[in-house]
Short mmCIF file of C-alpha atoms in Angstrom, two decimals:
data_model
loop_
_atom_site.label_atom_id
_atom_site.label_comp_id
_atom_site.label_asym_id
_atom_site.label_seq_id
_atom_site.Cartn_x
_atom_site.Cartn_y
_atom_site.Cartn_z
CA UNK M 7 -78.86 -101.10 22.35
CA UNK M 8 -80.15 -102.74 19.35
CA UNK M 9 -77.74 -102.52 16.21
CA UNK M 10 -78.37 -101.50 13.00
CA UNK M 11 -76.80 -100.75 9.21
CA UNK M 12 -74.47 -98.15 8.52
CA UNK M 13 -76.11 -96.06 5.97
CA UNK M 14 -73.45 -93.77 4.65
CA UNK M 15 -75.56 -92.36 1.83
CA UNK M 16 -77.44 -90.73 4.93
CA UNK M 17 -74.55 -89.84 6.61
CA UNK M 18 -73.33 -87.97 3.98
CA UNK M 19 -76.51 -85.89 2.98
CA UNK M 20 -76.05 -85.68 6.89
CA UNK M 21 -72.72 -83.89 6.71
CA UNK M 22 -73.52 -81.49 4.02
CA UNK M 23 -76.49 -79.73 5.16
CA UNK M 24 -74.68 -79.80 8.47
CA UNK M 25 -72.04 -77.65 6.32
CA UNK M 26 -74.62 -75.88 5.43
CA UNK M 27 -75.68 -74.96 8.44
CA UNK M 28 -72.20 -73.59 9.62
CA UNK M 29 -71.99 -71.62 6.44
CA UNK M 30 -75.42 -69.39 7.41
CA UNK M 31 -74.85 -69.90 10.99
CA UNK M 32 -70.73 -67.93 10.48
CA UNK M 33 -73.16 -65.16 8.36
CA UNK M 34 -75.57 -64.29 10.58
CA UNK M 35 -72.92 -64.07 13.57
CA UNK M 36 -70.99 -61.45 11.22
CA UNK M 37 -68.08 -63.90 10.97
CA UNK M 38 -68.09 -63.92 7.32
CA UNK M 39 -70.28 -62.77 4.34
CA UNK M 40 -72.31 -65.69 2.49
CA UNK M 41 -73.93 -64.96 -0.50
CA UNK M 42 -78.06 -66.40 -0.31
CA UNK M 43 -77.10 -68.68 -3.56
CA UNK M 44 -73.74 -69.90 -1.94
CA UNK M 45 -75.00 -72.94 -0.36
CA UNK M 46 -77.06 -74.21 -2.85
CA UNK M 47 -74.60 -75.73 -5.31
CA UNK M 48 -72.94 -77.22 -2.02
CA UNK M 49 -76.52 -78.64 -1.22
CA UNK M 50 -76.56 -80.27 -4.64
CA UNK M 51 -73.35 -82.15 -4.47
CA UNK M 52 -73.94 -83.09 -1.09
CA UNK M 53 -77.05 -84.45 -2.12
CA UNK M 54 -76.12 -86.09 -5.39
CA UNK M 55 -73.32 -87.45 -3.83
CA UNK M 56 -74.96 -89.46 -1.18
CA UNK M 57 -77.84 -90.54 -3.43
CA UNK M 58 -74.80 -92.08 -5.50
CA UNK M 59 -73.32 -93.62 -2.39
CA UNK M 60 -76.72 -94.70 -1.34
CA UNK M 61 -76.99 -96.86 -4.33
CA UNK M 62 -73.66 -98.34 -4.65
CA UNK M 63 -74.01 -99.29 -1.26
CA UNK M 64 -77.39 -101.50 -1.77
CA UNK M 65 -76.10 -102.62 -5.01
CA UNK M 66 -73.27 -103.87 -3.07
CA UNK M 67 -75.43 -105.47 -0.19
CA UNK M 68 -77.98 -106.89 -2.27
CA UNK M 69 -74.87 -108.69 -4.39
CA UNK M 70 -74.11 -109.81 -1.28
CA UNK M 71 -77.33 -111.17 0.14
CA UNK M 72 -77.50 -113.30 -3.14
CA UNK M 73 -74.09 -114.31 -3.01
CA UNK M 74 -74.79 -115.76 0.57
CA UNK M 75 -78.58 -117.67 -0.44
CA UNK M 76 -76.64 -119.34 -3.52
CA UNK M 77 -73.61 -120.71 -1.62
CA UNK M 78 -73.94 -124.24 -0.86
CA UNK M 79 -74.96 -125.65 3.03
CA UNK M 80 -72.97 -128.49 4.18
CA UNK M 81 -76.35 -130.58 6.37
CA UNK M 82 -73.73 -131.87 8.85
CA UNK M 83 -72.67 -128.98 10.06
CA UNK M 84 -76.32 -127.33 10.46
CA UNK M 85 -76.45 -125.99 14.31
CA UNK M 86 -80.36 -124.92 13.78
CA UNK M 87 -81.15 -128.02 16.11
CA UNK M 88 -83.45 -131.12 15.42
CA UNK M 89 -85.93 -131.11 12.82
CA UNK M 90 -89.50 -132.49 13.83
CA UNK M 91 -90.95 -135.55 12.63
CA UNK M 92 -93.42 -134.46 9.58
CA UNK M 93 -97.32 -134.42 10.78
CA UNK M 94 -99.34 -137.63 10.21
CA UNK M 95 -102.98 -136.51 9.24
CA UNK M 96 -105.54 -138.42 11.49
#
């Protein structure tokens, strides 16, 4: 299985509309009374929350993507194999 990045922002959003969904799903089997309007402040938070999250975390990836290109190489310890010999035109 091929891996990939934890996205939290969308695992968030992910978790309140699956809230959400409990909310209407205890109404309609008569396990509680939700008001229509009830969710919808819980659908905003959920929402603005993981849109905040979602940036933080590429603010904090892209700091450290840059962080990585501008740290210094040491040549002898390079393991991407041997270079070729530059092309001589004919």
């Amino acid at each position: 299985m091929l891996r990939h990045e934890l996205q939290p922002g969308k695992l968030i959003a992910g978790l309140f509309v699956t809230i959400a969904g409990v909310t209407y799903v205890g109404d309609a089997g008569d396990a509680w009374e939700t008001p229509w309007f009830a969710v919808i402040p819980l659908l905003v938070f959920g929402l603005t929350l993981a849109g905040v999250v979602a940036l933080l975390t590429g603010a904090i990836r892209r700091r450290t993507r840059s962080r990585r290109a501008a740290a210094p190489t040491d040549d002898a310890t390079d393991t991407a194999g041997p270079t070729r010999p530059p092309k001589v035109p004919n």
